[in-house]
PDB file of C-alpha atoms in Angstrom:
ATOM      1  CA  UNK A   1     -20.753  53.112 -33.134  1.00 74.00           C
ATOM      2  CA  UNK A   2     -18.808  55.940 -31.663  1.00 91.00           C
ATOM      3  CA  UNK A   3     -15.012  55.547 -30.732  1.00 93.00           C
ATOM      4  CA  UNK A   4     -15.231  55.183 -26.864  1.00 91.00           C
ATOM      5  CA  UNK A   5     -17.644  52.137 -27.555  1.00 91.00           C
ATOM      6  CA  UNK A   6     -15.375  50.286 -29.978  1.00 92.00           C
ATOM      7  CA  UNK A   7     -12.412  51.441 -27.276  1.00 92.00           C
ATOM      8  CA  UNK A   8     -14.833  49.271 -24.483  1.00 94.00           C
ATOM      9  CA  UNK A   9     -15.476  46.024 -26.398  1.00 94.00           C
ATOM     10  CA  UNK A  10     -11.447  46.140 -27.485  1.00 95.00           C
ATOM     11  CA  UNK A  11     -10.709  46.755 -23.944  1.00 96.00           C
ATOM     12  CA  UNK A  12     -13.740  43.950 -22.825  1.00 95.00           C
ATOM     13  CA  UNK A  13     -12.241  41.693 -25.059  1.00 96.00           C
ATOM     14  CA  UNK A  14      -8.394  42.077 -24.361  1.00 96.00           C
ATOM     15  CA  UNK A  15      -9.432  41.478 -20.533  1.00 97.00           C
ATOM     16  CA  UNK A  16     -11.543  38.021 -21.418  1.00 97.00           C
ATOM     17  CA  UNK A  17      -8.030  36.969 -23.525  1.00 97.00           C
ATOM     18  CA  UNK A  18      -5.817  37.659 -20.743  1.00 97.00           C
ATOM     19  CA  UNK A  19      -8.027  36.061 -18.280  1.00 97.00           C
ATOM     20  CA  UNK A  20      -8.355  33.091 -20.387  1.00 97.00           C
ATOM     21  CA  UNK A  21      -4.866  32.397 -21.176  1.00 97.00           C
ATOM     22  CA  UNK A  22      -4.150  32.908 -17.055  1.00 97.00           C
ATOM     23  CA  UNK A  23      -7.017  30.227 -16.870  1.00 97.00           C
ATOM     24  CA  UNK A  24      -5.410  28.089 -19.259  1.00 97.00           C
ATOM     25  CA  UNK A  25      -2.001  28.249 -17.640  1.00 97.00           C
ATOM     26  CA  UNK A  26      -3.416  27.272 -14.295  1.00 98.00           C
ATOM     27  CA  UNK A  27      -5.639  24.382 -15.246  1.00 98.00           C
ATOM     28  CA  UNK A  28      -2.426  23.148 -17.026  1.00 98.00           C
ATOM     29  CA  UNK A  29      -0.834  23.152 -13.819  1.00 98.00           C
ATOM     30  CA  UNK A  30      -3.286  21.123 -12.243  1.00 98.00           C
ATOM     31  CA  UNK A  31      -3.435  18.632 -15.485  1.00 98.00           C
ATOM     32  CA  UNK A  32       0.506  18.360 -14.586  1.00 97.00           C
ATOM     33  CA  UNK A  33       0.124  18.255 -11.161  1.00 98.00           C
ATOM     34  CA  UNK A  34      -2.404  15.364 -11.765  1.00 98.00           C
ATOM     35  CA  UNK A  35      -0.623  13.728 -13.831  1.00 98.00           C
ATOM     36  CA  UNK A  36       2.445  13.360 -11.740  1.00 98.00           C
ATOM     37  CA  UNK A  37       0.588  12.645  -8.981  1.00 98.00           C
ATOM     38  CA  UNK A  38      -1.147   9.524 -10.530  1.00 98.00           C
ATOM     39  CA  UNK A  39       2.894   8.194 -12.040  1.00 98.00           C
ATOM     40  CA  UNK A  40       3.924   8.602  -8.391  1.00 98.00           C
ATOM     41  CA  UNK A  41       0.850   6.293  -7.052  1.00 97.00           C
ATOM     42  CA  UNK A  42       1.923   3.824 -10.140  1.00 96.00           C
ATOM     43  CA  UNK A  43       5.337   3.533  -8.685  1.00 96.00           C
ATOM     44  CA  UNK A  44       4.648   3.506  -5.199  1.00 97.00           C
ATOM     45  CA  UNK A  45       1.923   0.520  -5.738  1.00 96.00           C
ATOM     46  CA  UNK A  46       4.764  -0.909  -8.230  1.00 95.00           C
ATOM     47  CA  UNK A  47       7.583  -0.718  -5.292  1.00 96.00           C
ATOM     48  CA  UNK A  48       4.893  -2.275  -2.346  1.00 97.00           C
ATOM     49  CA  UNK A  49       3.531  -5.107  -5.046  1.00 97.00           C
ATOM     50  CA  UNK A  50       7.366  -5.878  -5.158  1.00 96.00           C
ATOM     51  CA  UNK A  51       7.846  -6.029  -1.642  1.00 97.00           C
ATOM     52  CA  UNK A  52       4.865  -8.212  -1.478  1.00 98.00           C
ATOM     53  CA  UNK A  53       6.147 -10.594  -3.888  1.00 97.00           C
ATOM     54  CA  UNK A  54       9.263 -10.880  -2.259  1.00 97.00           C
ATOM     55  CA  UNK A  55       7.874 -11.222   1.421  1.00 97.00           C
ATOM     56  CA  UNK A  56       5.397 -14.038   0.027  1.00 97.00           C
ATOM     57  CA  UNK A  57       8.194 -15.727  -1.743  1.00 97.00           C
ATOM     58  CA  UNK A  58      10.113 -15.537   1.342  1.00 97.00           C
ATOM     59  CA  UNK A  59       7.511 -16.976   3.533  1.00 97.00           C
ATOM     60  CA  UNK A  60       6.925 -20.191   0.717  1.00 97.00           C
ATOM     61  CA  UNK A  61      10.564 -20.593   0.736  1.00 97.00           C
ATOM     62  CA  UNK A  62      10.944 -20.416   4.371  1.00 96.00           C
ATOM     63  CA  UNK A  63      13.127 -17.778   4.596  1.00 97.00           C
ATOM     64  CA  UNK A  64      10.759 -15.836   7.035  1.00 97.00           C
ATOM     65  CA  UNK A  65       9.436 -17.082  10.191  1.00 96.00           C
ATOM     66  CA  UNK A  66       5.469 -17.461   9.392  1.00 96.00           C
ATOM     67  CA  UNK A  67       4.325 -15.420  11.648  1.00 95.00           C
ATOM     68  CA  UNK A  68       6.686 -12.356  10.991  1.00 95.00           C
ATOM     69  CA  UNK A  69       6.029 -12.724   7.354  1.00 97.00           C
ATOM     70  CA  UNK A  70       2.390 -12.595   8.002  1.00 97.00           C
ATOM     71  CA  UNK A  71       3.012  -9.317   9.844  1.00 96.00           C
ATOM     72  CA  UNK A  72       4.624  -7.637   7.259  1.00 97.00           C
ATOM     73  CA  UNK A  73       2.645  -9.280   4.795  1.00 98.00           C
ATOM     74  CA  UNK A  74      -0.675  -7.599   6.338  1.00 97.00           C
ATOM     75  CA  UNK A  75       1.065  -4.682   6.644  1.00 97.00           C
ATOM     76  CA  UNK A  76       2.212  -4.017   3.307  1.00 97.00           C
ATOM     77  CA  UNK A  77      -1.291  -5.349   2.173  1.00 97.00           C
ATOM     78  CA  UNK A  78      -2.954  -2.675   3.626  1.00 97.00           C
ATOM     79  CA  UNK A  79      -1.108   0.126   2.224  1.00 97.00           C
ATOM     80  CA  UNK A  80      -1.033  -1.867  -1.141  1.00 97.00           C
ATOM     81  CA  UNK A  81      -4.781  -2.550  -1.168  1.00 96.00           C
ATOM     82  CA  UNK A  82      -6.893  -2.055   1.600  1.00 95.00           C
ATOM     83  CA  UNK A  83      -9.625  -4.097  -0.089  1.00 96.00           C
ATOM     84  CA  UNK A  84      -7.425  -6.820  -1.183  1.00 95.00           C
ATOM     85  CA  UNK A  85      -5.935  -6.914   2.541  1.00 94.00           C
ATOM     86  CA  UNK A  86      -9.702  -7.424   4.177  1.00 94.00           C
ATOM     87  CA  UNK A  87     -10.605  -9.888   1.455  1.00 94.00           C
ATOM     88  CA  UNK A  88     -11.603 -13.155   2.128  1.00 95.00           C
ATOM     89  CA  UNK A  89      -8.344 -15.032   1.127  1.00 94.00           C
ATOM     90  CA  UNK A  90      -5.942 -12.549   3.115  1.00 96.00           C
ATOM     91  CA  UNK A  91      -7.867 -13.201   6.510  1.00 96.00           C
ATOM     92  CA  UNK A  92      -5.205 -15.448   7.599  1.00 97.00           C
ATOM     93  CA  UNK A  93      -2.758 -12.498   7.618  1.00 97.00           C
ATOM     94  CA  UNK A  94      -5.549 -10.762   9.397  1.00 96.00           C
ATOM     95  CA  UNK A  95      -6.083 -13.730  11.851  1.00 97.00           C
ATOM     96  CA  UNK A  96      -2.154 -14.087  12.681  1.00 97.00           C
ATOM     97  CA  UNK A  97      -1.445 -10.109  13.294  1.00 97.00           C
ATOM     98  CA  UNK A  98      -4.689  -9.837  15.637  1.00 96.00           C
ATOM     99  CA  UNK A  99      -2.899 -13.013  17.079  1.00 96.00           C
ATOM    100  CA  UNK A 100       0.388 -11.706  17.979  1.00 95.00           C
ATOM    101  CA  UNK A 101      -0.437  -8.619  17.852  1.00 94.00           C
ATOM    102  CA  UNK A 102       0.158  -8.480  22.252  1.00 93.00           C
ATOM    103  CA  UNK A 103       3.590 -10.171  22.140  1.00 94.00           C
ATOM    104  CA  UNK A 104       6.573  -7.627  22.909  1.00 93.00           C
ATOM    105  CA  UNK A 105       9.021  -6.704  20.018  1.00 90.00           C
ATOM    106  CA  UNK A 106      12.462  -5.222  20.350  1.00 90.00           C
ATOM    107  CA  UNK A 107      13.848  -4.152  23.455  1.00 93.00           C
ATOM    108  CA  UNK A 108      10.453  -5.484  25.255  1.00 92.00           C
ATOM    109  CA  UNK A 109      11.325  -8.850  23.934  1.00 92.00           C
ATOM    110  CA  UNK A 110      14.665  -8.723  25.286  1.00 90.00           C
ATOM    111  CA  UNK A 111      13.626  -7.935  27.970  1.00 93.00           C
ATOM    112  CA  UNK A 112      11.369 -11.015  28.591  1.00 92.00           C
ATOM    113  CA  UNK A 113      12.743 -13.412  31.044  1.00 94.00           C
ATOM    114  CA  UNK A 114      12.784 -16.915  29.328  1.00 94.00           C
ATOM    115  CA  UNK A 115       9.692 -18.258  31.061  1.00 94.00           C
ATOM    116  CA  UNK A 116       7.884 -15.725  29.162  1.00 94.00           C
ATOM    117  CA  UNK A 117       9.817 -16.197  26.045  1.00 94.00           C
ATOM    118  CA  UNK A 118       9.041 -19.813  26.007  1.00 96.00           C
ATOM    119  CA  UNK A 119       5.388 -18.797  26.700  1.00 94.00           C
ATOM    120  CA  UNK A 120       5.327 -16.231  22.963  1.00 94.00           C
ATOM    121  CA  UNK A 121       7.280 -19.106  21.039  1.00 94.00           C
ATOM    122  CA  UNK A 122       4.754 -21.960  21.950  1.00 95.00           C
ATOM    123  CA  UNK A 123       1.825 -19.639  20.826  1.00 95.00           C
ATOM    124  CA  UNK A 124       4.076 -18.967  17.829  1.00 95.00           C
ATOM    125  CA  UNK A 125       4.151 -22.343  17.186  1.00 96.00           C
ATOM    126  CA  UNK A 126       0.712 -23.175  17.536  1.00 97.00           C
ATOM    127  CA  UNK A 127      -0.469 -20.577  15.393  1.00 97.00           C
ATOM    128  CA  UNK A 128       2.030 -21.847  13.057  1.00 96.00           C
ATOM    129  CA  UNK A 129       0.521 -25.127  13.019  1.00 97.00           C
ATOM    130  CA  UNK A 130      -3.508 -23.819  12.744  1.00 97.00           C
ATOM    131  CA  UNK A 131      -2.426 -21.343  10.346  1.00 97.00           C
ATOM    132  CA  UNK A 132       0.715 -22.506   7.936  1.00 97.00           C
ATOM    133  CA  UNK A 133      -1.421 -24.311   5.415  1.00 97.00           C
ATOM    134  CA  UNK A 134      -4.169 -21.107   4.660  1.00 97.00           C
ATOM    135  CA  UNK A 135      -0.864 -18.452   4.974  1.00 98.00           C
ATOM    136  CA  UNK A 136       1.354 -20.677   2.236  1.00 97.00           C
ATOM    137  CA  UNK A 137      -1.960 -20.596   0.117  1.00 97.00           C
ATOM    138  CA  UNK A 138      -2.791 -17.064   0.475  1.00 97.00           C
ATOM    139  CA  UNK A 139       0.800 -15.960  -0.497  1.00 98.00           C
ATOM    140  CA  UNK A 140       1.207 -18.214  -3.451  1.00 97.00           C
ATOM    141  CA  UNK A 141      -2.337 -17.113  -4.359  1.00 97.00           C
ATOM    142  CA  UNK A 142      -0.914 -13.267  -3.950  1.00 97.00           C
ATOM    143  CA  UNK A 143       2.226 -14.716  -6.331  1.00 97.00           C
ATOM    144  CA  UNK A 144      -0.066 -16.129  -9.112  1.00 96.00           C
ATOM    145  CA  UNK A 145      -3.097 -14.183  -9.011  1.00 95.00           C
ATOM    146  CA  UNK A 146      -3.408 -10.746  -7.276  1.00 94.00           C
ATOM    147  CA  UNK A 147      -0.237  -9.159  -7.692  1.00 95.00           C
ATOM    148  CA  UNK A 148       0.598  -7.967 -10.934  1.00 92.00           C
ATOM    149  CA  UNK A 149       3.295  -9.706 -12.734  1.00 88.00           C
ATOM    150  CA  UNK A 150       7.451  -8.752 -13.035  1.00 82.00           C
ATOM    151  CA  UNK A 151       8.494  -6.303 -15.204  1.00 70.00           C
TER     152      UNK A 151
END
């Protein structure tokens, strides 16, 4: 083999090693990238599954109004677990937020006159009354069953 060939495959084969390692270097970026990516999912589902624990507690100890616990209970739910939100035993959460989902919050509801208030709080009520039962069951099912445990 003459000299300029042997100068090629040297040259050939330098190029493949510097290409590689550049190759290497990048895909370990994305391995990194990945994996950071999936520890920041972990903890975000970790910080909503807390949320949820302490919104359902709240709601079986009372310490919520049902129907705003419901709310945020759905809420959370679907950013937690979209599946787990539309499944069978979280359609009460479903039910109430499609329920109230027309009554005015905030500044709108302050600035109901008290006809109209009285109006909201009797449908409040009444879905309380159709609904309390299935929405206590649902969140101490969430408590015991579908929600991981404490750390």
């Amino acid at each position: 083999m003459s000299t300029l060939v042997v100068g090629l495959l040297l040259s050939a084969l330098l190029i493949v090693l510097a290409l590689s390692s550049v190759a290497f270097a990048l895909w370990r970026q994305v391995w990194s990238r990945q994996s950071a990516l999936a520890a920041a999912e972990q903890e975000r589902r970790a910080l909503l599954a807390g949320h949820l624990r302490l919104l359902a507690g709240s709601l079986l100890d009372e310490q919520v109004p049902l129907i705003e616990g419901a709310i945020r209970i759905k809420v959370l739910l679907d950013h937690y677990d979209p599946q787990l939100s539309q499944s069978e035993r979280c359609q009460v959460f479903q039910q109430l937020y499609e329920a109230s989902a027309h009554v005015p919050t905030h500044a709108d509801w302050s600035a109901l006159d008290k006809a109209e208030r009285r109006h909201f709080e009797a449908l409040f009520n009444a879905l309380e009354l159709q609904h309390k039962a299935a929405a206590r069951n649902c969140a101490h099912w969430l408590l015991e069953e579908a929600l991981p445990p404490r750390k």
